XYZ file of C-alpha atoms in Angstrom:
599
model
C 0.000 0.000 0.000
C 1.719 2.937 -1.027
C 1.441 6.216 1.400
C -1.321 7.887 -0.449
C -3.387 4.988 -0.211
C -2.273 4.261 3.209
C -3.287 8.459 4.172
C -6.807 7.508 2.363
C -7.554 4.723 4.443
C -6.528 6.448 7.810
C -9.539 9.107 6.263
C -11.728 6.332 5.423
C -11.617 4.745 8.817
C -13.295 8.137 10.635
C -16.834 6.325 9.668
C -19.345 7.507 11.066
C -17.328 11.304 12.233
C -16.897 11.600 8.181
C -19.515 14.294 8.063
C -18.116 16.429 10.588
C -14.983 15.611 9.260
C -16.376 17.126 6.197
C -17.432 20.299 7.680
C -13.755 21.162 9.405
C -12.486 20.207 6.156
C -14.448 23.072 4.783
C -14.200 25.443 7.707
C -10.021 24.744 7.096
C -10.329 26.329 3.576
C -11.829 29.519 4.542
C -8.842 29.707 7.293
C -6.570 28.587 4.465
C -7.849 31.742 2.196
C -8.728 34.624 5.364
C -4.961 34.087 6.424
C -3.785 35.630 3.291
C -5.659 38.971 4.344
C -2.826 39.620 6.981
C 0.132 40.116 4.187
C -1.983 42.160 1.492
C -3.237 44.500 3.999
C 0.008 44.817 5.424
C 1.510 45.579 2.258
C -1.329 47.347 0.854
C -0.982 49.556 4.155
C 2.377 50.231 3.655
C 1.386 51.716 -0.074
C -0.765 53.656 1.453
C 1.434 55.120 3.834
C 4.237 55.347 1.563
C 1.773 58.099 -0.280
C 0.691 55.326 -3.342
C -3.044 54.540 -3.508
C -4.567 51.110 -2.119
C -5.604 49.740 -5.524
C -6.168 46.394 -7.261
C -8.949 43.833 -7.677
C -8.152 42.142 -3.751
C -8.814 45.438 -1.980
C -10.861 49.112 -2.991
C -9.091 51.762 -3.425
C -8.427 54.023 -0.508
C -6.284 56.959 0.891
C -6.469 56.272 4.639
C -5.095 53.218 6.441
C -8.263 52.923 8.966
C -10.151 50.682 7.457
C -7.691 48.591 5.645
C -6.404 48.333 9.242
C -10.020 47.385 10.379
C -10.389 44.926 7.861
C -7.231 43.108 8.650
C -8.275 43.004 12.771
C -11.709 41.403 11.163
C -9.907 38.715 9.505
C -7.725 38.680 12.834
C -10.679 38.074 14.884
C -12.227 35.346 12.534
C -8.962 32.873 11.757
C -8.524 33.191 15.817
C -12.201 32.155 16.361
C -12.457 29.567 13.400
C -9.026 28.065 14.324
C -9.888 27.814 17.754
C -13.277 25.870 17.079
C -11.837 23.294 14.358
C -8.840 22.543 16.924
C -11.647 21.714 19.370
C -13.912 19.962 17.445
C -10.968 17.734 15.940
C -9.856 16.867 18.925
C -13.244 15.497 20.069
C -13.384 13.864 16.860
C -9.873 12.012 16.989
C -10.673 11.022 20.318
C -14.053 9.495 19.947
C -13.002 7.795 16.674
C -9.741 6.817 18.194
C -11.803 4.838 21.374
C -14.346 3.624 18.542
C -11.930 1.886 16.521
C -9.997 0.282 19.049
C -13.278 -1.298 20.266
C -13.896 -2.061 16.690
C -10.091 -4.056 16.302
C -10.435 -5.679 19.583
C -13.690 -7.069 18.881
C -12.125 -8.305 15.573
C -9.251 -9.843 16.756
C -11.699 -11.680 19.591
C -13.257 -13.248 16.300
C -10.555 -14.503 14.359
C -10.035 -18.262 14.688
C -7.623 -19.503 16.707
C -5.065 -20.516 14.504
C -4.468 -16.892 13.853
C -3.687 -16.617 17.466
C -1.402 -19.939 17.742
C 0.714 -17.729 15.184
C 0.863 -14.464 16.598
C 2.243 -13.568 19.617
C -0.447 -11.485 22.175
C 2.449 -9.354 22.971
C 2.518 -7.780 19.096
C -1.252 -7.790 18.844
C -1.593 -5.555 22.159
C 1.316 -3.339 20.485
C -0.473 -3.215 17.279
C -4.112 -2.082 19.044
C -2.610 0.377 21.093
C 0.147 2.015 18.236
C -1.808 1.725 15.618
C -4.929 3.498 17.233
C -2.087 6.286 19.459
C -1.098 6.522 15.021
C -4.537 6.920 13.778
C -5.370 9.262 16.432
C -2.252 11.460 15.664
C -3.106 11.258 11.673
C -6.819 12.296 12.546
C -5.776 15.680 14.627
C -2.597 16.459 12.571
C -4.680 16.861 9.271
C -7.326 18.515 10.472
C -5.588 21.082 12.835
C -2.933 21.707 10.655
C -1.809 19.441 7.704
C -5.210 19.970 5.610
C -4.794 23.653 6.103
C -1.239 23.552 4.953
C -1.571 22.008 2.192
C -4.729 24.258 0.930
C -2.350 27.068 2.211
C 0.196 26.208 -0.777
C -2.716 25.756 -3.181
C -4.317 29.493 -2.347
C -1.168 30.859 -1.619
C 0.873 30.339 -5.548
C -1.849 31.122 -7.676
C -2.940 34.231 -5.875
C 0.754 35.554 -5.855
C 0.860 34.941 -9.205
C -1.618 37.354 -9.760
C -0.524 40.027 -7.592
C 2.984 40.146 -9.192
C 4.278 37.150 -11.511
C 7.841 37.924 -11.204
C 8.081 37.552 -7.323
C 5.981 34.633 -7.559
C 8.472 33.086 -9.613
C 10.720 32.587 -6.157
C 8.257 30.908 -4.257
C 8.136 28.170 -6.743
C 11.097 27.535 -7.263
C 11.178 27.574 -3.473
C 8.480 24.808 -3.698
C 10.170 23.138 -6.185
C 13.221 22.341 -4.228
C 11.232 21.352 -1.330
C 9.110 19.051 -3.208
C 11.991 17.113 -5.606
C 13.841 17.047 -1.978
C 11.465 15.463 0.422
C 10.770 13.017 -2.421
C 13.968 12.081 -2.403
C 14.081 11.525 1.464
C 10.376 9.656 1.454
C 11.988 7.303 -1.316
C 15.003 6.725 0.524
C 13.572 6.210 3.961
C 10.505 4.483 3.321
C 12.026 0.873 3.814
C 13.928 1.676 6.295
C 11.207 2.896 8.654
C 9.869 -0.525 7.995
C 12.623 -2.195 9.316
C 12.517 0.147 12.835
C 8.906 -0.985 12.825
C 10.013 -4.070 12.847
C 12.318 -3.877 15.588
C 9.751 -2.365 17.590
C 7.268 -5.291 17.024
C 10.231 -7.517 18.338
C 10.961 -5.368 21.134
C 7.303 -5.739 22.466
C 6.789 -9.240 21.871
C 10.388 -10.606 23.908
C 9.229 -7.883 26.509
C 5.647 -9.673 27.078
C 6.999 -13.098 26.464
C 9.530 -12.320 29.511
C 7.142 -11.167 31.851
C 4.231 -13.548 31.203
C 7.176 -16.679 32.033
C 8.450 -14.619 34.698
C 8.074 -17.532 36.856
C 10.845 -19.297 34.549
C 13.044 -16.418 34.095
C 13.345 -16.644 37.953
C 13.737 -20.195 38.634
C 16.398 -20.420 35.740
C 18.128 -17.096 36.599
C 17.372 -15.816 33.591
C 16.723 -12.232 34.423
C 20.606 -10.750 33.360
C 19.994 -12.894 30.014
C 16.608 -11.750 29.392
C 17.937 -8.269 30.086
C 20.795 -8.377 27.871
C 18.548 -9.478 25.025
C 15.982 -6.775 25.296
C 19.009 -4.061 25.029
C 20.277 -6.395 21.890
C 16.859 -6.104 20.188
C 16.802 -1.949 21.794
C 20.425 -1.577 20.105
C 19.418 -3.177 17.002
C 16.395 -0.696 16.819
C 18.307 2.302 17.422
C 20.747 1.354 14.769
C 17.579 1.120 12.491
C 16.133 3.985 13.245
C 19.355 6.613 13.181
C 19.869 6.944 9.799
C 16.100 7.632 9.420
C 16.121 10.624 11.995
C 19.139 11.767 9.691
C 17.824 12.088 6.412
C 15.034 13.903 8.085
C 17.411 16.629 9.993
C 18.843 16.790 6.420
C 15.610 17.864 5.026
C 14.828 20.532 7.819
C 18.323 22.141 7.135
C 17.930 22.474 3.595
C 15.046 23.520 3.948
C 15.551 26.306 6.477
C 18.632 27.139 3.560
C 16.552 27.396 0.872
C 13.764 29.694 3.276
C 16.490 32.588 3.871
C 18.156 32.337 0.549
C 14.236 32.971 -1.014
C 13.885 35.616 1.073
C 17.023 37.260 0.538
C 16.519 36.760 -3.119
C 12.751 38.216 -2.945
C 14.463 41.778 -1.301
C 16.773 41.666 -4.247
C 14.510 41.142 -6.932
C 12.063 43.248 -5.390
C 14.326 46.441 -4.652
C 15.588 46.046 -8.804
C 11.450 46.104 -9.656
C 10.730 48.750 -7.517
C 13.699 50.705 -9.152
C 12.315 49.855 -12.540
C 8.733 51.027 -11.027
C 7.484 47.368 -11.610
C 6.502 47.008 -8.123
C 5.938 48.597 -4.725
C 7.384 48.667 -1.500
C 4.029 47.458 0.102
C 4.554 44.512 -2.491
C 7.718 43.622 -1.616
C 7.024 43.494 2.329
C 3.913 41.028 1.437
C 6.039 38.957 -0.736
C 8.323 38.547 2.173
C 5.366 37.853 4.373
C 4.321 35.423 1.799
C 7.410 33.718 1.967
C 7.200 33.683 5.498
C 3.868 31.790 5.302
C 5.429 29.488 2.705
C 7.773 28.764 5.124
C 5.493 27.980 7.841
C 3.467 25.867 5.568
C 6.530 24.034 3.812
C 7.422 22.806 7.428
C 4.316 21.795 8.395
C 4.083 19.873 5.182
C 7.392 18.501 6.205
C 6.042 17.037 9.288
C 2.958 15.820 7.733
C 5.231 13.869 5.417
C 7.705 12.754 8.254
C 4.336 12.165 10.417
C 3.108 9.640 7.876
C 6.418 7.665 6.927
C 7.129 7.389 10.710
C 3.651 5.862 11.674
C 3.383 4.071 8.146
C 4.630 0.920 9.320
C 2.347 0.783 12.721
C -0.750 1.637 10.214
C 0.094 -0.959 7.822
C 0.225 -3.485 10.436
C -3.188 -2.537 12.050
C -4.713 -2.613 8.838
C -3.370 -6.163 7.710
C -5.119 -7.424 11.440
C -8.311 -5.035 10.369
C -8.798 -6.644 7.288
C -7.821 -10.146 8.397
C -11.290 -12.013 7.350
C -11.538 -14.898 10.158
C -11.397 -18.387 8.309
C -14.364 -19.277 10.401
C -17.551 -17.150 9.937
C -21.214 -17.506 10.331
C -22.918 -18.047 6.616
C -25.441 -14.905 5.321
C -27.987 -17.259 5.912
C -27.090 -18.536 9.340
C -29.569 -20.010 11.687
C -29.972 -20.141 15.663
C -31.622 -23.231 16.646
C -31.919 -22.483 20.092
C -30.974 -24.931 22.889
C -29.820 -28.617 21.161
C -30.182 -32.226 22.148
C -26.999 -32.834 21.468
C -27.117 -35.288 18.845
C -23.749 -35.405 16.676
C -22.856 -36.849 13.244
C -19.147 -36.385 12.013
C -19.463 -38.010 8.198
C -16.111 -38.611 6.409
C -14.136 -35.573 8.296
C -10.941 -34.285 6.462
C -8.716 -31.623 8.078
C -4.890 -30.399 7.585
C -3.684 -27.554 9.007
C -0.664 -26.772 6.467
C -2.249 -28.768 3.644
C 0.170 -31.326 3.221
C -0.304 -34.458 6.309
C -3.677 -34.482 7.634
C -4.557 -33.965 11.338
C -7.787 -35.716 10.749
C -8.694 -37.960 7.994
C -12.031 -39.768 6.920
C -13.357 -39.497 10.510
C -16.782 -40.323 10.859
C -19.042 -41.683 13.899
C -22.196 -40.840 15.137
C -22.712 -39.695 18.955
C -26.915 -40.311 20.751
C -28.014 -37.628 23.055
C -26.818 -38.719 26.574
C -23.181 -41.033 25.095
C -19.900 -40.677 26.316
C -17.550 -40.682 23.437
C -13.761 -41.086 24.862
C -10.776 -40.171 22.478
C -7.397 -42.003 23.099
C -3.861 -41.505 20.979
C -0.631 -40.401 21.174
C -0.287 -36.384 21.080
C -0.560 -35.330 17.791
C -2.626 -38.451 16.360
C -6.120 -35.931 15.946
C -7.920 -36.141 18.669
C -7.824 -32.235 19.665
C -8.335 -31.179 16.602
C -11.501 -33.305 15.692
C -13.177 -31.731 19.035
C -11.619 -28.257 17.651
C -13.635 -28.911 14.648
C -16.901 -29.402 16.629
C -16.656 -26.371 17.885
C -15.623 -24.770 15.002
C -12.166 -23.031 15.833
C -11.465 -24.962 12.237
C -13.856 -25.787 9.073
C -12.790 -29.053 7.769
C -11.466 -29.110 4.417
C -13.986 -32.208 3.614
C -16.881 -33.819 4.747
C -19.447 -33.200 6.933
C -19.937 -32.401 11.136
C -23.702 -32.408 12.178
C -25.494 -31.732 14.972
C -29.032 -32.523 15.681
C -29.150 -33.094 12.012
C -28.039 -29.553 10.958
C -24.593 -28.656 8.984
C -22.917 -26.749 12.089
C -21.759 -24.607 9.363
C -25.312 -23.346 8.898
C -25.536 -22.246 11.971
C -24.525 -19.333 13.852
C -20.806 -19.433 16.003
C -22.401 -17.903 18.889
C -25.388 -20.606 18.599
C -23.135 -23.390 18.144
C -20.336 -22.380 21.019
C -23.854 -21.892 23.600
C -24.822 -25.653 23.203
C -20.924 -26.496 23.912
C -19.244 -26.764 27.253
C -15.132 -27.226 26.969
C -12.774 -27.834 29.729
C -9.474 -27.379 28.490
C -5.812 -29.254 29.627
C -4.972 -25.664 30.025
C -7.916 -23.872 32.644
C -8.030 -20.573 31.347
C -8.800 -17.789 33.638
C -9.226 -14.261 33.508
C -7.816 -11.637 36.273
C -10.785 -11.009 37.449
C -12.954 -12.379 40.787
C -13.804 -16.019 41.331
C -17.601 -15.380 40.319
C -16.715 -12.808 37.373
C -14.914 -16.454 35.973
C -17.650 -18.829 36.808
C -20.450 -16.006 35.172
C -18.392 -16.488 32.051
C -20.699 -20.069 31.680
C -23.887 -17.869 33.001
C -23.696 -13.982 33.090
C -26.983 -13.970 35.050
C -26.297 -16.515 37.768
C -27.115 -16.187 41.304
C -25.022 -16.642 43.828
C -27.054 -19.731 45.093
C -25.964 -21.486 41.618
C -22.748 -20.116 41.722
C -22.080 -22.151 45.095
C -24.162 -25.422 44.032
C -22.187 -25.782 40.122
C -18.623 -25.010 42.457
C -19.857 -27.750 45.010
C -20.350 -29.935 42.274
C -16.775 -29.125 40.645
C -15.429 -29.784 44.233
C -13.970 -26.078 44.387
C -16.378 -24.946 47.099
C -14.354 -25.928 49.933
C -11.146 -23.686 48.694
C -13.232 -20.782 47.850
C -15.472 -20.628 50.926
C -11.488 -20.800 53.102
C -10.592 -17.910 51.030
C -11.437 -14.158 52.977
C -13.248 -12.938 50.039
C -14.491 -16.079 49.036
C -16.101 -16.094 45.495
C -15.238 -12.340 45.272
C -11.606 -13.615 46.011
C -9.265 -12.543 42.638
C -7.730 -15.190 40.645
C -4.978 -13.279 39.579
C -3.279 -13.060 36.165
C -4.511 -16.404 33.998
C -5.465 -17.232 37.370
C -1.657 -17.801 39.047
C -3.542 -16.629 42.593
C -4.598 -20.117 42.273
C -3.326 -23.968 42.213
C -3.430 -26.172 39.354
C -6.084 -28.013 40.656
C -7.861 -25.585 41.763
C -7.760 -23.523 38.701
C -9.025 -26.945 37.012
C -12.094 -27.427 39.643
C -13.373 -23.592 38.843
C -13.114 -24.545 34.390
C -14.688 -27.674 35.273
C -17.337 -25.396 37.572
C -18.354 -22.622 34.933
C -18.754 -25.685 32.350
C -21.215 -27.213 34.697
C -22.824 -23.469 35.257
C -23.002 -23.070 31.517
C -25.326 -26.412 31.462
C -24.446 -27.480 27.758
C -26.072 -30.528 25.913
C -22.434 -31.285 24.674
C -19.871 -31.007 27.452
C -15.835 -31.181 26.153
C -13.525 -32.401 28.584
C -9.928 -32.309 27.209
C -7.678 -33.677 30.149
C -9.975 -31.981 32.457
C -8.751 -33.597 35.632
C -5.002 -33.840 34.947
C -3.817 -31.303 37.413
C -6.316 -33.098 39.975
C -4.830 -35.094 43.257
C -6.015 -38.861 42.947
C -8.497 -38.468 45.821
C -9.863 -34.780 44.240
C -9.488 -37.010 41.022
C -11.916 -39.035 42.566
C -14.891 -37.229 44.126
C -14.746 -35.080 41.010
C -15.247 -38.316 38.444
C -18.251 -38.615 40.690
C -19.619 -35.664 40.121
C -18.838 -35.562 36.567
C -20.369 -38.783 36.010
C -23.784 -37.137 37.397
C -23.600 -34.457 35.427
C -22.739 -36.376 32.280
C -25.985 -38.297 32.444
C -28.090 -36.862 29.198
C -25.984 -34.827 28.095
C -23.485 -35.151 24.880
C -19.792 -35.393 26.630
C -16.765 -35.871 24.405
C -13.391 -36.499 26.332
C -10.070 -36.641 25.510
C -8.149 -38.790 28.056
C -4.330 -40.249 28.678
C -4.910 -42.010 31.753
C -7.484 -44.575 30.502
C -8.857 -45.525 33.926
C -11.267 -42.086 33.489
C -12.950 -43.064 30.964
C -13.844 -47.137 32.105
C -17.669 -46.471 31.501
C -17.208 -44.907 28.007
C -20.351 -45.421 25.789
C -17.532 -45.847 23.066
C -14.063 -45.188 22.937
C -12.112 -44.106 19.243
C -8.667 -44.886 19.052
C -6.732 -42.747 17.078
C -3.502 -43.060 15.140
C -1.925 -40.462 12.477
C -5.875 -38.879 12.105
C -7.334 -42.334 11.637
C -9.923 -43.689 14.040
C -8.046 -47.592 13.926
C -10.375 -48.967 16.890
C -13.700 -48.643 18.147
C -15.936 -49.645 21.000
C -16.039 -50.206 25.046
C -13.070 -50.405 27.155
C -13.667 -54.157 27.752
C -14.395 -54.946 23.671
C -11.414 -52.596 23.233
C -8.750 -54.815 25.742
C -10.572 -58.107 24.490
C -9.418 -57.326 20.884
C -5.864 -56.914 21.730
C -5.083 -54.278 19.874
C -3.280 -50.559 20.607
C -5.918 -49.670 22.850
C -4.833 -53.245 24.914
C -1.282 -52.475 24.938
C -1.848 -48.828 26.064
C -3.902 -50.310 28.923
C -1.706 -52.802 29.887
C 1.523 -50.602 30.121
C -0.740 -48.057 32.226
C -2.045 -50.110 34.589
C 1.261 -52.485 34.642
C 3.239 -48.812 35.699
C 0.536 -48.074 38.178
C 0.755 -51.511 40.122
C 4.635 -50.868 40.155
C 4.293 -47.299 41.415
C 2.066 -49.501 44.307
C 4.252 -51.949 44.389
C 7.345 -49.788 45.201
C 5.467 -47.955 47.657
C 4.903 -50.562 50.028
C 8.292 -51.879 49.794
C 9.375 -48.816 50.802
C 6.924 -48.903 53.611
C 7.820 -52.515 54.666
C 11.304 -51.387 54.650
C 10.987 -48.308 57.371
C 9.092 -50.763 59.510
C-alpha cells in the first residue's frame, strides 16, 4: 500500500465522524484563504502610507489606512475564532473515533479463529491495538488542525501571488520546487527503512511480554541478566535502524531552512531592482516577504505531515493487515440459531490439515446419541484435539461433513453453536478477574445460590469458601492466585454453570490429586448423564464407563468400541492399557516396599 493509499484509508476509517470531518475540512479552507488577508493589507498599508493609492482587484481603493487596518483586525478576529473551534472539534473527533476503533479491532481480533492466534504472539497484537490506534489518532488531529490547512495554504497561496505580481511569484516556486523534488527524495530513501525500525519495535514488544508472562521461569532459571541483555540487543538493534532515518530527516529541515532565507534574501533583491524599474511597490515587496514567510510555515508543516506519515506508516500498515484479516471461520449470510440442542452429533467422512500437506484428521466419521460418552485415546498429535476443535468450530474441515441434531454446524450461527458447547481445556483458562466474574463467564446472570451449588459440584467450594473474600476472592493473572487443581475445579465449575447438551472435557482432571481425582469423576459422572460429553483422556482408567471409545492413530480412528471390547481385541488400545495399569501396580508396588522397609 503505497502512502497515499495508506493516508486515504486512515480518512476512510473516521466512519461515522466523516460528516463532521467534512465540515472542518471546509471550515479549514476559509482559514486557508482569510490568512492571506494579513500580508496584502500589510503591504497594501504600507502603499498607502508610503503616499501610493490602495488599488487592485483584492482590496478598494483608498487613501487612509483605517479601514484597511479594520479589515485586517476582522480577519484577525475570525482565523482566531475559526481556528480555535476546528482545533476543538478535531480533537473530540480524533478522540471518539480513536476509542471507537480500538473497540472495533479488539472485537475483531476476539473473532478470528484460533489458529491466527497460535501464530501471533499477544504481545505484538496488544502493540499493534494500542500504536496503531495512538497513530490513527495522531493522523486524525494532525490533518485537520494543521496538515489539511497547509496544504490548501500552498494551493491558495501560488496562484494568488501569481496574480498580484508574476515575477516575485516566480521565487516561491522555485522555493516549492526544491522542497518538493527534496522530500521526495528523502520519502523514497527512507521508506524501507522505517519498515525495518517498525520491525524492531514489534520484536521489542513481543520478547518484553513473552519475559514477563514466564516470569516464573526467568526466575527459577536465573534468567533475568539474560533476558535483560537481550531486550538491550533487540533496543540496540532498533536504534541502529532507526538513526539513519532521523538523519535524512534533519537533512531535510536544514535544507530547507537554507533554501527559506536564501528565497527571502533573493525576494528583497529582486524586489528592490522592480521597484527601481517602477514594476513594483514597497508594500509589495514586504507582502512577498510575508508570503514567503507563510510558505515557510506551511513548507514545514508539510514537512512534518510527510515525516508524520512515513514514521507511523509501518504501525498503520500493520493494524490494517489485522483489520482486514477475514476470520477463516464465519457464520454463513444465511445462518440459523436453533436455540438450545439435544446434542445429537454426526461427524461423516471428516478431512482436516492444518498446512495442507499431512492431515490432522482424515475420513473421521461416527455418530454420537443424546446422553453417550464418546472417549478419544492416541498419542499427542494423532487428531484427537483437533476433531473436538472442529466441533466447535475453531477450524472448518477441508472435507466432509460435522452435524449436529441433524443440521450442517456450518449453517448455523458461532455464537449458537459455542452456547450448546461446554469445553474444559488441559490448560484452565482464567481471567484476572474475581472467582464469580470467571464462573459467570458459563452464566452472566447466575445467582449466587448457583454459583455455590455448580462449584460444590466441581469440588472447588471448599477452597473458595477458606478464602477471605471467598467467590469475590481474585484469581490473579490467567489465574496464578490459584493452584493447578484448583484452577481446574473452577473450568470444570463454569462448564457445569453453563449447562451445555455437549460437554468437552480435554484432560480436564489432569492437574487433579487422585483423591480430588476421585470425588470429582463422581460428580462428573452425574452431570454427564443426558448430556453429549466428548473427552479426551491419557490415563485410561477415566474413561472405564465410556459409551464408546475411538482410538486414534496419524488422524485415523483404527479402533472402536467399550473399554472391555477394546482390551478383548488386543489391539493398541490393549497395549496402552496394559503398560498403564502395569506402571501403576509398580508405582504400588514400590510404595509398600518402601513402607515394609521403614518398619
Amino acid at each position: 500500500m503505497s502512502l497515499i493509499g495508506l493516508y486515504t484509508r486512515v480518512l476512510q476509517l473516521l466512519g461515522k465522524e466523516a460528516r463532521l470531518g467534512w465540515v472542518l475540512a471546509i471550515a479549514n479552507l476559509l482559514l486557508a484563504t482569510a490568512q492571506f488577508a494579513e500580508p496584502v493589507l500589510f503591504g497594501r498599508i504600507i502603499d498607502v502610507m508610503s503616499g501610493n493609492l490602495a488599488t487592485g482587484a483584492l482590496v478598494p481603493e483608498t487613501r487612509s489606512p483605517w479601514p484597511l487596518l479594520a479589515a485586517w483586525a476582522c480577519f484577525g478576529l475570525f482565523t482566531i475564532l475559526c481556528s480555535a473551534v476546528v482545533a476543538l472539534q478535531a480533537d473530540r473527533l480524533s478522540h471518539r473515533q480513536r476509542q471507537a476503533v480500538l473497540t472495533s479491532y479488539f472485537e475483531h481480533i476476539l473473532q478470528l479463529p484460533i489458529s491466527f492466534h497460535t501464530g501471533t504472539h499477544s504481545g505484538r497484537l496488544m502493540k499493534v491495538m494500542l500504536q496503531g490506534t495512538d497513530a490513527l489518532w495522531r493522523m486524525w488531529l494532525g490533518f485537520f488542525r494543521e496538515h489539511f490547512a497547509a496544504i490548501l495554504s500552498l494551493v491558495v497561496l501560488l496562484p494568488l501571488s501569481l496574480y498580484i505580481n508574476w515575477r516575485l511569484a516566480i521565487l516561491l516556486f522555485i522555493l516549492c520546487v526544491v522542497f518538493t523534488v527534496l522530500t521526495t527524495l528523502v520519502v523514497r530513501k527512507t521508506y524501507g527503512m522505517q519498515g525495518e525500525v517498525e520491525a524492531q519495535y514489534s520484536d521489542l514488544s513481543a520478547r518484553a511480554s513473552d519475559a514477563l508472562g514466564n516470569v516464573a521461569l526467568v526466575q527459577s532459571f536465573v534468567r533475568v541478566d539474560a533476558e535483560v541483555q537481550g531486550l538491550r540487543n533487540v533496543s540496540g538493534r532498533l536504534l541502529a535502524a532507526q538513526m539513519p532515518v532521523l538523519s535524512w530527516w534533519a537533512l531535510v529541515t536544514v535544507i530547507t531552512r537554507a533554501s527559506t532565507t536564501i528565497t527571502v534574501l533573493s525576494i528583497f533583491t529582486l524586489g528592490i531592482y522592480l521597484n527601481q524599474q517602477g514594476l513594483t511597490s514597497v508594500g509589495e515587496i514586504v507582502m512577498f516577504v510575508s508570503f514567503a514567510s507563510l510558505l515557510i510555515q506551511r513548507l514545514e508543516q508539510v514537512v512534518n505531515f510527510i515525516n508524520n506519515v512515513l514514521m507511523e506508516a509501518p504501525r498503520l500498515r500493520e493494524f490494517i493487515e489485522v483489520l482486514d484479516a477475514v476470520p477463516a471461520v464465519r457464520d454463513r449470510p444465511d445462518a440459523i440459531d436453533p436455540g438450545r440442542l439435544s446434542g445429537l452429533v454426526e461427524f461423516q467422512n471428516v478431512s482436516f490439515s492444518y498446512d495442507g500437506k499431512r492431515p490432522a484428521v482424515e475420513d473421521l466419521s461416527f455418530t454420537a446419541l443424546p446422553g453417550d460418552t464418546i472417549a478419544l485415546v492416541g498419542a499427542t498429535g494423532a487428531g484427537k484435539s483437533t476433531a473436538i476443535a472442529l466441533l466447535h468450530r475453531a477450524f472448518d474441515p477441508q472435507s466432509g461433513l460435522i452435524k449436529v441434531d441433524g443440521m450442517d454446524i456450518r449453517g448455523l450461527t458461532l455464537a449458537s453453536l459455542r452456547r450448546n458447547i461446554g469445553v474444559v481445556f488441559q490448560e484452565a483458562l482464567l481471567f484476572d478477574r474475581s472467582i464469580a466474574d470467571n464462573l459467570r463467564i458459563g452464566k452472566p446472570d447466575a445467582t449466587i445460590d448457583e454459583l455455590r451449588l455448580a462449584a460444590e459440584r466441581a469440588q472447588a467450594l471448599e477452597f473458595i469458601e477458606r478464602s477471605d473474600h471467598k467467590f469475590d476472592t481474585n484469581a490473579g493473572e490467567r489465574g496464578r492466585m490459584l493452584s493447578g487443581g484448583e484452577r481446574q475445579r473452577l473450568s470444570i465449575a463454569r462448564a457445569l454453570l453453563k449447562d451445555p447438551p455437549i460437554l468437552i472435557l480435554d484432560e480436564a482432571t489432569s492437574a487433579l490429586d487422585a483423591v480430588t481425582e476421585a470425588k470429582l469423576n463422581l460428580a462428573l459422572d452425574e452431570v454427564m448423564k443426558g448430556r453429549t460429553t466428548f473427552v479426551i483422556a491419557h490415563r485410561l482408567s477415566t474413561i472405564r464407563d465410556a459409551t464408546r471409545i475411538l482410538v486414534f492413530e496419524n488422524g485415523k480412528v483404527i479402533e472402536s468400541g467399550t473399554f472391555d471390547e477394546l482390551v478383548n481385541l488386543g489391539g493398541t488400545f490393549a497395549q496402552l492399557a496394559r503398560a498403564q495399569f502395569m506402571v501403576q501396580e509398580s508405582a504400588r508396588s514400590a510404595i509398600s516396599s518402601a513402607v515394609d522397609g521403614q518398619r
